[in-house]
Short mmCIF file of C-alpha atoms and ligand atoms in Angstrom, two decimals:
data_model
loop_
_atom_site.label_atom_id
_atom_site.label_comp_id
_atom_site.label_asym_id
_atom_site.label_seq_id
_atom_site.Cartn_x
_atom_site.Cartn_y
_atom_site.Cartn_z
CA UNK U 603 9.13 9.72 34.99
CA UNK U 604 5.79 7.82 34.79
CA UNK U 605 5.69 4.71 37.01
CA UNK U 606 4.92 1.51 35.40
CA UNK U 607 2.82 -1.06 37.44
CA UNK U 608 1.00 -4.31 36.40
CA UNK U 609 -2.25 -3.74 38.08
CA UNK U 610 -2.41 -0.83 38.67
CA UNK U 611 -5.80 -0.41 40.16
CA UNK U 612 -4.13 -3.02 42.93
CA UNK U 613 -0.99 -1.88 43.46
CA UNK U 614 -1.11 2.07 44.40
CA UNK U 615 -5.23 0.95 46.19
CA UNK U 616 -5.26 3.85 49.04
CA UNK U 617 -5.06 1.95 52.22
CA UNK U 618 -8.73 1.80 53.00
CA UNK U 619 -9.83 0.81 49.75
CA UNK U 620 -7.17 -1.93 50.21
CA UNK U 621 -8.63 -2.85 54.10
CA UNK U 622 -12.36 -2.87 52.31
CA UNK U 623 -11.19 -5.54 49.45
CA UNK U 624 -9.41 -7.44 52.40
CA UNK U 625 -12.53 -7.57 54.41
CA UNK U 626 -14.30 -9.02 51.36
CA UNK U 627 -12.11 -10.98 50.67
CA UNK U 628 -11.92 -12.72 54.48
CA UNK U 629 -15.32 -13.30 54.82
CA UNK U 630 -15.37 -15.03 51.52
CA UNK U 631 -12.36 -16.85 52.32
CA UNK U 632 -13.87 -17.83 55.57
CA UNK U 633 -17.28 -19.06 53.85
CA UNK U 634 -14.65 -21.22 51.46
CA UNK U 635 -12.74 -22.78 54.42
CA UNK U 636 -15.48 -24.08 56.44
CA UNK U 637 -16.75 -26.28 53.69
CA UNK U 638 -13.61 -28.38 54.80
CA UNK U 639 -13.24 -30.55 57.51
CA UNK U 640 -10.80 -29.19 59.38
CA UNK U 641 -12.00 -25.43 59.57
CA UNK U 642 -15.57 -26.95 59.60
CA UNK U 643 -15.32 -28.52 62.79
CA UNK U 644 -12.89 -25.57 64.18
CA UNK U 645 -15.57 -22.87 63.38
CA UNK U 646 -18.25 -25.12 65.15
CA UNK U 647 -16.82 -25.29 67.86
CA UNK U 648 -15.03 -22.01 68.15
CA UNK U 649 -18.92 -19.84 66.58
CA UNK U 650 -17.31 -18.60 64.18
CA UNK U 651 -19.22 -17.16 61.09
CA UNK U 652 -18.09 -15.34 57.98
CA UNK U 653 -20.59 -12.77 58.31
CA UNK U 654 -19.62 -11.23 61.76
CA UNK U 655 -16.26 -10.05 59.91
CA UNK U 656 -16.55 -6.71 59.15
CA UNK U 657 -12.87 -5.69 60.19
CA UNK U 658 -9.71 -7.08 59.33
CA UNK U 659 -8.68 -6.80 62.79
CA UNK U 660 -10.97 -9.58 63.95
CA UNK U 661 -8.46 -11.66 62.56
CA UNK U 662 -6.97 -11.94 66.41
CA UNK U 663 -10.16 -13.69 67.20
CA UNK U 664 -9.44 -16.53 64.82
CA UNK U 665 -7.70 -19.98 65.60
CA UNK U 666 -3.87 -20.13 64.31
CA UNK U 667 -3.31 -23.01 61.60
CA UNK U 668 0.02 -24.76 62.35
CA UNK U 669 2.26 -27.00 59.86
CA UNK U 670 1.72 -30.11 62.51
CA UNK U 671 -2.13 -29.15 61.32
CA UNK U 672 -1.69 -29.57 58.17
CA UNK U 673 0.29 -32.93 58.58
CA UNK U 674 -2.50 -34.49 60.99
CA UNK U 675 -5.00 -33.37 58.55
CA UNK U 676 -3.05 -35.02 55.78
CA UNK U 677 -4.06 -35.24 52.93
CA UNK U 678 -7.56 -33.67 52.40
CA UNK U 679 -8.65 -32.64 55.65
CA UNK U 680 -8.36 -28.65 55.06
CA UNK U 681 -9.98 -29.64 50.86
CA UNK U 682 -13.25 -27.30 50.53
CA UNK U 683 -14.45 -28.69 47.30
CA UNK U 684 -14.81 -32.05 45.48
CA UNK U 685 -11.84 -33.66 44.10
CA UNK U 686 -13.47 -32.71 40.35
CA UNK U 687 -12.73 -29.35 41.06
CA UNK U 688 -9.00 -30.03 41.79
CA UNK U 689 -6.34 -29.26 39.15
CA UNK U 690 -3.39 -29.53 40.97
CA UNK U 691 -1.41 -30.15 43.80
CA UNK U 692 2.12 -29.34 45.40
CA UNK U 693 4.14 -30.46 48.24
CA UNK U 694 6.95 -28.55 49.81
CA UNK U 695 10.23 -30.12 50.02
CA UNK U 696 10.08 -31.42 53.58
CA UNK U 697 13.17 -29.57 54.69
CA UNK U 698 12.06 -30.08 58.18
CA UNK U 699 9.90 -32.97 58.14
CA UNK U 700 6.94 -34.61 56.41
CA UNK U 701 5.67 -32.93 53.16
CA UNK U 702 2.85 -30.76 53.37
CA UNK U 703 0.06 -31.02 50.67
CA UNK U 704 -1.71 -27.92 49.35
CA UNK U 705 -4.79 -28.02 46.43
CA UNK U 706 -5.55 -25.33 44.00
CA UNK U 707 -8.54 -24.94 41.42
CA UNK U 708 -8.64 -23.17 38.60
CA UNK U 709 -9.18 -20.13 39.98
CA UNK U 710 -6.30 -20.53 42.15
CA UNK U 711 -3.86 -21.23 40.15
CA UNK U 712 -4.66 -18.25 37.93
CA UNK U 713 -4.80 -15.90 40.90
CA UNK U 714 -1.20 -17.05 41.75
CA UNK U 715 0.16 -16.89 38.10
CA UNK U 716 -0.76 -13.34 38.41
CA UNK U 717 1.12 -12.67 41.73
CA UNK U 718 3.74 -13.72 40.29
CA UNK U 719 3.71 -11.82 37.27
CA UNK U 720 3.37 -9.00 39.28
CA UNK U 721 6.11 -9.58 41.45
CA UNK U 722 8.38 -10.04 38.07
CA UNK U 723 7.08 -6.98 36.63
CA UNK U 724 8.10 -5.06 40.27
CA UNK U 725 11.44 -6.33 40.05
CA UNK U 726 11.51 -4.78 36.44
CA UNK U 727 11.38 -8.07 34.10
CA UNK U 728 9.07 -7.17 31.06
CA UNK U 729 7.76 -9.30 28.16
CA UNK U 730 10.85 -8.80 26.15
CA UNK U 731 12.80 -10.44 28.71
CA UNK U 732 13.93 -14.11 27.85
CA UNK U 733 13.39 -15.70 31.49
CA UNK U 734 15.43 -18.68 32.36
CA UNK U 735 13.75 -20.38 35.10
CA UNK U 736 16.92 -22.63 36.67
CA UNK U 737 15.00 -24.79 39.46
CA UNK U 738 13.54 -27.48 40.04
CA UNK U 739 9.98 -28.55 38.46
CA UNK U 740 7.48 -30.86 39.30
CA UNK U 741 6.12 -30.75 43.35
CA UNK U 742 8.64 -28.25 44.14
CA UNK U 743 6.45 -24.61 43.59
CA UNK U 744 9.48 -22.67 42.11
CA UNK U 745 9.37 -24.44 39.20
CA UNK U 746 5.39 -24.47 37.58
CA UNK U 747 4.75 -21.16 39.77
CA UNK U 748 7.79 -18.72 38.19
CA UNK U 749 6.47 -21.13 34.60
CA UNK U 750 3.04 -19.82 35.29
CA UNK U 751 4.15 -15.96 35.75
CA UNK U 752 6.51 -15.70 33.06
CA UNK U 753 4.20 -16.71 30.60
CA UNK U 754 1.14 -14.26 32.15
CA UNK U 755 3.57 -11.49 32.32
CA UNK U 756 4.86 -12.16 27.81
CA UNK U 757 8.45 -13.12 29.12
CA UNK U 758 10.19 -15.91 26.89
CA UNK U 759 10.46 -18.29 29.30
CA UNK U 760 13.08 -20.98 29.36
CA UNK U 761 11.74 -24.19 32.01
CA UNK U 762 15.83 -24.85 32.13
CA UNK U 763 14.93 -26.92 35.69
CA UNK U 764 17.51 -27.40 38.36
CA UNK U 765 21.54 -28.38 37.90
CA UNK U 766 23.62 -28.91 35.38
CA UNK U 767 25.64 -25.91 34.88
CA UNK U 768 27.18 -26.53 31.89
CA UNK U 769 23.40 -26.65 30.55
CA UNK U 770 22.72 -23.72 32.34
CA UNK U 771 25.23 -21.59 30.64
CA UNK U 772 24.91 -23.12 27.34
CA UNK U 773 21.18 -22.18 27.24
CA UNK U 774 22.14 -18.55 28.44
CA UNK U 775 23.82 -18.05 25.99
CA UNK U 776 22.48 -19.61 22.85
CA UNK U 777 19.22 -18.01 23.77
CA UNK U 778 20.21 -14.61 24.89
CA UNK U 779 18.72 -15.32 28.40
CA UNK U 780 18.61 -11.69 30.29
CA UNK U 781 16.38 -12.28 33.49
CA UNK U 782 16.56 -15.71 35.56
CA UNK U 783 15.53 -17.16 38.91
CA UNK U 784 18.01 -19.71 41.14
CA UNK U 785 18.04 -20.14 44.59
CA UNK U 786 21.21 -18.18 45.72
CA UNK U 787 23.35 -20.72 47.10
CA UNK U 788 23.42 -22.34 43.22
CA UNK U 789 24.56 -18.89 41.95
CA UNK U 790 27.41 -18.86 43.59
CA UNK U 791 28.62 -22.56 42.46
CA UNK U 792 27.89 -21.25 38.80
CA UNK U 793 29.60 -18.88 39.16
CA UNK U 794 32.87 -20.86 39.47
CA UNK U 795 31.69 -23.06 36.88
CA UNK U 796 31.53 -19.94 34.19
CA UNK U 797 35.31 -19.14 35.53
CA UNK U 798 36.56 -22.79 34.87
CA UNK U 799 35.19 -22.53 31.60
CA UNK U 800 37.19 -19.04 30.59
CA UNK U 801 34.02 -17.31 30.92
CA UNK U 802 33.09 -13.70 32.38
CA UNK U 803 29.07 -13.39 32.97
CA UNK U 804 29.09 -9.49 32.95
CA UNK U 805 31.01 -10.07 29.40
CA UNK U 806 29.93 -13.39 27.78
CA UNK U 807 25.60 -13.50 28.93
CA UNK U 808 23.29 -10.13 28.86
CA UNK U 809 21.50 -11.22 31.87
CA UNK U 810 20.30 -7.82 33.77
CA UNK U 811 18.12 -9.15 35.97
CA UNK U 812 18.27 -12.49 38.99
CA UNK U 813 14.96 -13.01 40.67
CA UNK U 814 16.88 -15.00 44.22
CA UNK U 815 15.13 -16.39 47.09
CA UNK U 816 13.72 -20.23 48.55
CA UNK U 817 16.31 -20.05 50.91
CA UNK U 818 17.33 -17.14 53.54
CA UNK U 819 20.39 -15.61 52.37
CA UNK U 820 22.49 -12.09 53.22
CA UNK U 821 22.54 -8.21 51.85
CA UNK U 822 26.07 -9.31 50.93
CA UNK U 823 24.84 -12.55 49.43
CA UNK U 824 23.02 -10.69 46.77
CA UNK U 825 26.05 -7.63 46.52
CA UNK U 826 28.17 -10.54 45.86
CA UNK U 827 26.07 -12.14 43.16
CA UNK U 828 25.37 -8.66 41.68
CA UNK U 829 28.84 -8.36 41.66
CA UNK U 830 29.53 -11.57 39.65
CA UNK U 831 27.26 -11.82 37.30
CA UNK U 832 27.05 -7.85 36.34
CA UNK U 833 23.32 -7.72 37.17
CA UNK U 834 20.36 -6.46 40.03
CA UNK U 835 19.35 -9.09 42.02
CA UNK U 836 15.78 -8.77 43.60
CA UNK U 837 14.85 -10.95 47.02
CA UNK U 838 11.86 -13.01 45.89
CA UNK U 839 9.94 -14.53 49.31
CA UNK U 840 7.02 -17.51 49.22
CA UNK U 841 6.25 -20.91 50.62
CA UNK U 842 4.31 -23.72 49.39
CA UNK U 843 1.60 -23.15 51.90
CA UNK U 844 1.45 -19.63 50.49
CA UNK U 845 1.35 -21.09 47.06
CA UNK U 846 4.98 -20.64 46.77
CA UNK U 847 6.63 -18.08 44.39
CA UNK U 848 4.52 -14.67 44.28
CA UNK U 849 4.12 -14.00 47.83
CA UNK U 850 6.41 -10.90 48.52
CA UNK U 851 8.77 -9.19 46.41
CA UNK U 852 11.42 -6.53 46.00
CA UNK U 853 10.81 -3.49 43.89
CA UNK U 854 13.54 -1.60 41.58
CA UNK U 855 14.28 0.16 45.38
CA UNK U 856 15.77 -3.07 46.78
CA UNK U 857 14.70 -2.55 51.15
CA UNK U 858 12.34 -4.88 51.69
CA UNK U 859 9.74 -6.67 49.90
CA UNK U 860 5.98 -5.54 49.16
CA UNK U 861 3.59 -8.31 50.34
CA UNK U 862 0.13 -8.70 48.25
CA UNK U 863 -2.03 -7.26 50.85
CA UNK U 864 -4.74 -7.95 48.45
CA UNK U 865 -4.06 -11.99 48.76
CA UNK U 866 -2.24 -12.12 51.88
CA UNK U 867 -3.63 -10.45 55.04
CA UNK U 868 -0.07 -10.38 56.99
CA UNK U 869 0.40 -10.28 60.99
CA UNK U 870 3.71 -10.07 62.55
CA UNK U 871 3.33 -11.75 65.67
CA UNK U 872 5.60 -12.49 69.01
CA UNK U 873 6.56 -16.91 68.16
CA UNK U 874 6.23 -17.17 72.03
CA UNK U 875 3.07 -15.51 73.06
CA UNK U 876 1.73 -15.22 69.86
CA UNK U 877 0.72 -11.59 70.39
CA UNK U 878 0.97 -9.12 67.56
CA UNK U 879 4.07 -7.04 67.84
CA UNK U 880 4.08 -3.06 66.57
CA UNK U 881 5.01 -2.34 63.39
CA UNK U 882 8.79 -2.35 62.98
CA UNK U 883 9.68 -5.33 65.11
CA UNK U 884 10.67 -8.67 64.52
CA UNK U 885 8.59 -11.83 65.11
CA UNK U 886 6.87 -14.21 63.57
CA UNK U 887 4.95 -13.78 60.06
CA UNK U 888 1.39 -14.83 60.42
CA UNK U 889 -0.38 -15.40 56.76
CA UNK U 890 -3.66 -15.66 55.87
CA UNK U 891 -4.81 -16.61 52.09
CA UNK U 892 -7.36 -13.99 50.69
CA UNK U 893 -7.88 -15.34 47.60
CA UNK U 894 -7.75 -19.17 47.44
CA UNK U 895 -10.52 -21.82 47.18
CA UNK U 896 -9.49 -24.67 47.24
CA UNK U 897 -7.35 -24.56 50.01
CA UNK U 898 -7.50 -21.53 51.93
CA UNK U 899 -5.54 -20.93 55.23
CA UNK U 900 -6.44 -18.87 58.55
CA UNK U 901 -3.60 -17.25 60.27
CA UNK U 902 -0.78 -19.89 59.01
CA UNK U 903 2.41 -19.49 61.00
CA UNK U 904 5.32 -19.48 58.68
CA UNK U 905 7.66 -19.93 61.19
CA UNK U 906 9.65 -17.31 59.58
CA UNK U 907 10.95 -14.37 60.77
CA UNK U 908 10.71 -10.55 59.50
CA UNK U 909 9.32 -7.67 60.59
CA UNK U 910 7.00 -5.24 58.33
CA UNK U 911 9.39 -2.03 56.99
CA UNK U 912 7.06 0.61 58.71
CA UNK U 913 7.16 3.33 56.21
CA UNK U 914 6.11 4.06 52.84
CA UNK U 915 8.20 2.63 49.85
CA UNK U 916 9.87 5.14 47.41
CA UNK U 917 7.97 3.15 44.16
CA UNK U 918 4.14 4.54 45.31
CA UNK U 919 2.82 0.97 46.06
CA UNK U 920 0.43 0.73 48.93
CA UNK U 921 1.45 -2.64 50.14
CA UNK U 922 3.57 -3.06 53.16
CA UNK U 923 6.92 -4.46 52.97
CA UNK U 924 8.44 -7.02 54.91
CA UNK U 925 12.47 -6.77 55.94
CA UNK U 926 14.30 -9.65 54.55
CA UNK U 927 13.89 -12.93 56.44
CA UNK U 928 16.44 -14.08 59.19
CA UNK U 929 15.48 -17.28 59.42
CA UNK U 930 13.10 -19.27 60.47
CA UNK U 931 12.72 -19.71 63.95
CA UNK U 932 13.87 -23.40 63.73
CA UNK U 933 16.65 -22.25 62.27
CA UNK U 934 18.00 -20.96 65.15
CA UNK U 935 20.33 -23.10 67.66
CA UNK U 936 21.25 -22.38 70.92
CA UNK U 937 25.25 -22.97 71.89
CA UNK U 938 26.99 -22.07 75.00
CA UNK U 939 23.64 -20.36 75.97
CA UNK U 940 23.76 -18.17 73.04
CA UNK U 941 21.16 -17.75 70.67
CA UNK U 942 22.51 -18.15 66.99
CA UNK U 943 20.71 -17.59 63.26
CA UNK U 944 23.31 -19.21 60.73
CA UNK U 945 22.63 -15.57 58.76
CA UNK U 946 24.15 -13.90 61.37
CA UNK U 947 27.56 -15.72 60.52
CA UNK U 948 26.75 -15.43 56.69
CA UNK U 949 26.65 -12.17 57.14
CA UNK U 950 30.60 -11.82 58.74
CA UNK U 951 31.58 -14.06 56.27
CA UNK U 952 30.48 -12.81 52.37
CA UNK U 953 32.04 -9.51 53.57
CA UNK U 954 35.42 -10.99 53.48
CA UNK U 955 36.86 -11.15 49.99
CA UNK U 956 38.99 -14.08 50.25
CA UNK U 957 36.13 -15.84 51.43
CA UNK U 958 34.29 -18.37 48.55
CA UNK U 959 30.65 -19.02 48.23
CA UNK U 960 29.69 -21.87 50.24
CA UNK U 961 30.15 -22.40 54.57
CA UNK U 962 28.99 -25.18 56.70
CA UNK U 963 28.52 -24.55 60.76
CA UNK U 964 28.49 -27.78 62.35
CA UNK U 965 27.69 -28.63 66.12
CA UNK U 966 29.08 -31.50 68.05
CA UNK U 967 30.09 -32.05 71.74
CA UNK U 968 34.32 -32.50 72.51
CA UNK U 969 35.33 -33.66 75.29
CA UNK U 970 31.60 -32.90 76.60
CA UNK U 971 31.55 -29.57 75.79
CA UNK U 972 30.08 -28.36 73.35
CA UNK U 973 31.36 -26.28 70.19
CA UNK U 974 30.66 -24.62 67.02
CA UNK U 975 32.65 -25.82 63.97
CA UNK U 976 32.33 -23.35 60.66
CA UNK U 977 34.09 -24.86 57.90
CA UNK U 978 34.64 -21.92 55.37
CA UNK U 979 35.70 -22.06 51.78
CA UNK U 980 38.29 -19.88 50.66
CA UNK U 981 38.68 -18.72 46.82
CA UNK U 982 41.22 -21.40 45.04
CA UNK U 983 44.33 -18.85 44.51
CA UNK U 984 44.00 -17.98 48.07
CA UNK U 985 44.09 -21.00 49.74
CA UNK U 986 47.03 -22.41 47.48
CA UNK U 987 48.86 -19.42 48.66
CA UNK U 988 51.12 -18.11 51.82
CA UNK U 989 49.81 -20.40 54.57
CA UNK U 990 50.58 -17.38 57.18
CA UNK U 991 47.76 -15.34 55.49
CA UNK U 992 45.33 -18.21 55.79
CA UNK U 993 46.34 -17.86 59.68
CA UNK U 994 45.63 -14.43 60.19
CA UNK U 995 42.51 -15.16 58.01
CA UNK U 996 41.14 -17.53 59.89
CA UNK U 997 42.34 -15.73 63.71
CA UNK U 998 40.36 -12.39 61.97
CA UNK U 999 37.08 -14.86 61.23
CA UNK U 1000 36.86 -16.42 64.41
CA UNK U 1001 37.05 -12.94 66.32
CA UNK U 1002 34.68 -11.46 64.38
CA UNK U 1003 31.98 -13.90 64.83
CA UNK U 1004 32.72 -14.09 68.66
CA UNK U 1005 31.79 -10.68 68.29
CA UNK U 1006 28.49 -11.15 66.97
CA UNK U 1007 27.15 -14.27 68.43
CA UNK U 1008 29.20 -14.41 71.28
CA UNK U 1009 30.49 -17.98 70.85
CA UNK U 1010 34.42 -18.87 69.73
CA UNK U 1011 34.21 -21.00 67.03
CA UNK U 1012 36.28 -23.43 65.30
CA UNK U 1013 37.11 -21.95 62.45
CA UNK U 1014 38.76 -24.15 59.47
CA UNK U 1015 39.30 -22.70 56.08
CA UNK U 1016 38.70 -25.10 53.06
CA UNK U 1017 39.66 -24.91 49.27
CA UNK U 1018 36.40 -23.33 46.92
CA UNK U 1019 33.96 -26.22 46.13
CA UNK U 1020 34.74 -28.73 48.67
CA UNK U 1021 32.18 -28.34 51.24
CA UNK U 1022 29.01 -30.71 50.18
CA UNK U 1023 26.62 -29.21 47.70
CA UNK U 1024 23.19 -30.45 48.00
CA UNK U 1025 20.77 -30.77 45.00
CA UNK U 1026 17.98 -28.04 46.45
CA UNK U 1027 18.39 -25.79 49.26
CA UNK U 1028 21.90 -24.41 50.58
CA UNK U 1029 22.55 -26.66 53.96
CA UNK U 1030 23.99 -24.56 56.64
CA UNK U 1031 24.03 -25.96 59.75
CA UNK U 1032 24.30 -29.98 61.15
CA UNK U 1033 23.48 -30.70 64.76
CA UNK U 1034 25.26 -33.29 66.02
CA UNK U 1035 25.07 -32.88 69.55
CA UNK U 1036 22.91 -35.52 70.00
CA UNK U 1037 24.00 -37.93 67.77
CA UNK U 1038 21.12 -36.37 65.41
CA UNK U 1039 21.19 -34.54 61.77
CA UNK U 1040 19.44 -31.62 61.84
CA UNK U 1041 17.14 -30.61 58.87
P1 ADP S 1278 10.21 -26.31 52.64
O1 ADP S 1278 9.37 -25.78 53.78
O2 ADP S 1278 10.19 -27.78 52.54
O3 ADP S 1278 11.60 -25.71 52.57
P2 ADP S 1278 9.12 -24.43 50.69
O4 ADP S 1278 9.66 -24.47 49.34
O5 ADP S 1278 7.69 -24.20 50.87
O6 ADP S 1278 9.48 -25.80 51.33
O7 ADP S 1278 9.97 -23.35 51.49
C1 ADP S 1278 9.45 -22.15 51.97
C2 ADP S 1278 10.39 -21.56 52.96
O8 ADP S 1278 11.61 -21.16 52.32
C3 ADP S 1278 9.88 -20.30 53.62
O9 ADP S 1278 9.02 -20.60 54.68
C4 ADP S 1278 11.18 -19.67 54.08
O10 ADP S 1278 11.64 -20.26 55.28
C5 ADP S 1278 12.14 -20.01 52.98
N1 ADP S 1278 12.23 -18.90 52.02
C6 ADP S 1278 11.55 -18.74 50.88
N2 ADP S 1278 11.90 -17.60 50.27
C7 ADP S 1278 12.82 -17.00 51.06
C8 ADP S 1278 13.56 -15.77 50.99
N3 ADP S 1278 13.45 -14.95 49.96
N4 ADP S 1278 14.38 -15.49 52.01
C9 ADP S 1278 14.51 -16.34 53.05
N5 ADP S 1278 13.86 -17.49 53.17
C10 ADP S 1278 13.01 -17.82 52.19
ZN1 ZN S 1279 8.49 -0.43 46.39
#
């Protein structure tokens, strides 16, 4: 069978072909970021000088960039060219505080509409695709950056934006819509809204093909919605300070997800010592833009946390995969001692049939202890039913995820579609320990 690729030339570049281009590539990302105030005054004082890279591992020599960087520096302190040269600007979301800003040029933006055509065209989309793109437009990057893509890769795009699921399924199928991209904690919610409509998405759509991610989700998150909707779902990885969309993607193989090596130099490094750890372990993913002008960024912790897939993927593309993301590492809380990532308990959970879409973990102090609270929604026919099953269910779910994590929670079973569903990204855990919302 002949492989298909997009680029190419890119794609299948032998390793040190690929290390040359990124060497390039930093030193002329490097001579871009200290025209801006923020890397100027960095490289001053640290000597550094575009020209002494000639190895990609002199990356360790460089500064980190932080988020709380990018919010002192707010707004134009990490700009590299006059405000003429701007075309556009996005902010993330703010799950976890202020927004951050980042600028692209023209250049930019066409360098990302390609990564993301690319990454559709990996997870098999092709221009005779009709692409429904069901998020949110406007700051958010999901939106104009899977718009962008689409159109470079000859999809028929639909710009359905976020919500409305009535909308959402109309426009499915009046248009024939057979490749789309959600953030999965919507799927899941649309899912029920097809069913209370009569309707069977493996029967009534010819979608083939979700493109999920914004959010960390499970293996059996996406075996679920491949389940319900009759299609392959592919594990699509960015954030706003990477651009957003485009960033790392899964192939047709599904185990992990091929980072653009060629505009992301990647380091997987330990969040406490900031080390780098081998190849294989977990830690925190270190990013560094390769081909951005405007706004390029040195060594920009994500904060999330992967490891790179050591071996070679099945599909013949040189760049390096990275596992699917835990978390980030604010995600995790610490109860009773233990360390917990809300995926861990995701993961107990979408394994059990009964068990619905949606799950909130709440923390709070009883009696001045401490305790873990995971409300869990349980399929409608189910929960209406023999109230000694819903016991055993919910004895079998709290021993399992004493199991894993270690803690007993409280577990309470709710009815499908009753836990709060926010607009944007799935909520999963509220700290109310002290007195605080998390998030
Ligand atoms: P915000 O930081 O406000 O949420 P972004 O839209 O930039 O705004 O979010 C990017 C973050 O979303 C990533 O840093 C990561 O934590 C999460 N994310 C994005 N894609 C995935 C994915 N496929 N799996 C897990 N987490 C993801
Ligand atoms: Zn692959």
């Amino acid at each position: 069978m002949k492989r298909e690729y997009w680029q190419e030339e890119l794609e299948v570049l032998h390793r040190n072909e690929l290390k040359k281009l990124q060497v390039e590539r930093l030193q002329a990302t490097l001579g871009h970021a200290g025209r801006s105030p923020f890397y100027n005054k960095v490289f001053q004082q640290k000597n550094i000088k575009a020209d002494n890279i000639k190895d990609v591992e002199q990356i360790w020599d460089l500064p980190f960039t932080t988020k709380q960087d990018l919010r002192e520096n707010f707004p134009y302190g990490f700009l590299t060219m006059p405000k003429k040269e701007i075309v556009r600007l996005h902010s993330s979301s703010g799950t976890t505080g202020n927004p951050t800003v980042v600028f692209h040029n023209r250049h930019d933006l066409d360098s990302w509409a390609n990564l993301v055509a690319r990454s559709l065209f990996i997870a098999g989309v092709r221009d005779t695709d009709v692409f429904q793109n069901i998020c949110g437009y406007g700051l958010f990057t999901g939106g104009l950056g899977f718009q962008y893509g689409i159109e470079k890769l000859g999809a028929l795009s639909i710009p359905a934006g976020a919500g409305n699921s009535l909308r959402q399924i109309k426009l499915m199928r009046d248009y024939g819509t057979t490749a789309a991209h959600a953030i999965p904690s919507y799927l899941g919610r649309l899912y029920e809204v097809f069913e209370a409509e009569g309707l069977d998405p493996k029967k009534d759509t010819q979608l083939r093909i979700f493109v999920i991610g914004a959010e960390p989700h499970t293996d059996e998150q996406r075996r679920r919605i491949e389940e319900m909707y009759g299609v392959k779902a592919y594990n699509s990885f960015g954030l706003t300070e990477m651009n957003g969309p485009g960033v790392a993607f899964e192939c047709e193989y599904q185990d992990g997800m091929h980072i653009w090596e060629d505009a992301y130099l990647v380091e997987i490094v330990n969040p406490d010592t900031l080390e780098p750890v081998p190849d294989g372990d977990y830690g925190e993913l270190v990013i560094t833009t390769l081909d951005r002008q405007a706004m390029p960024l040195i060594r920009y912790r994500t904060r999330d946390i992967t490891r790179i897939i050591p071996d070679r993927c099945k599909c013949g593309r040189t760049h390096r995969r990275i596992d699917r993301i835990t978390g980030r590492s604010d995600d995790m809380f610490i109860i009773k001692g233990c360390n917990v990532f809300p995926m861990q308990i995701e993961g107990i959970l979408l394994k059990i049939p009964e068990v619905g879409s949606d799950y909130m973990i709440t923390l709070e102090t009883m009696n001045g202890n401490d305790e873990m609270v995971v409300e869990v929604e349980v399929k409608k026919d189910w929960f209406r039913g023999d109230i000694r099953r819903l016991e055993s269910l919910t004895r079998s779910i709290t021993a399992q995820i004493r199991d894993e994590v270690l803690v007993k929670p409280a577990v309470k079973l709710v009815e499908a579609g009753s836990l709060p569903k926010p607009e944007g990204k799935a909520v999963r855990v509220i700290d109310l320990r002290n007195g605080g919302i998390k998030n």
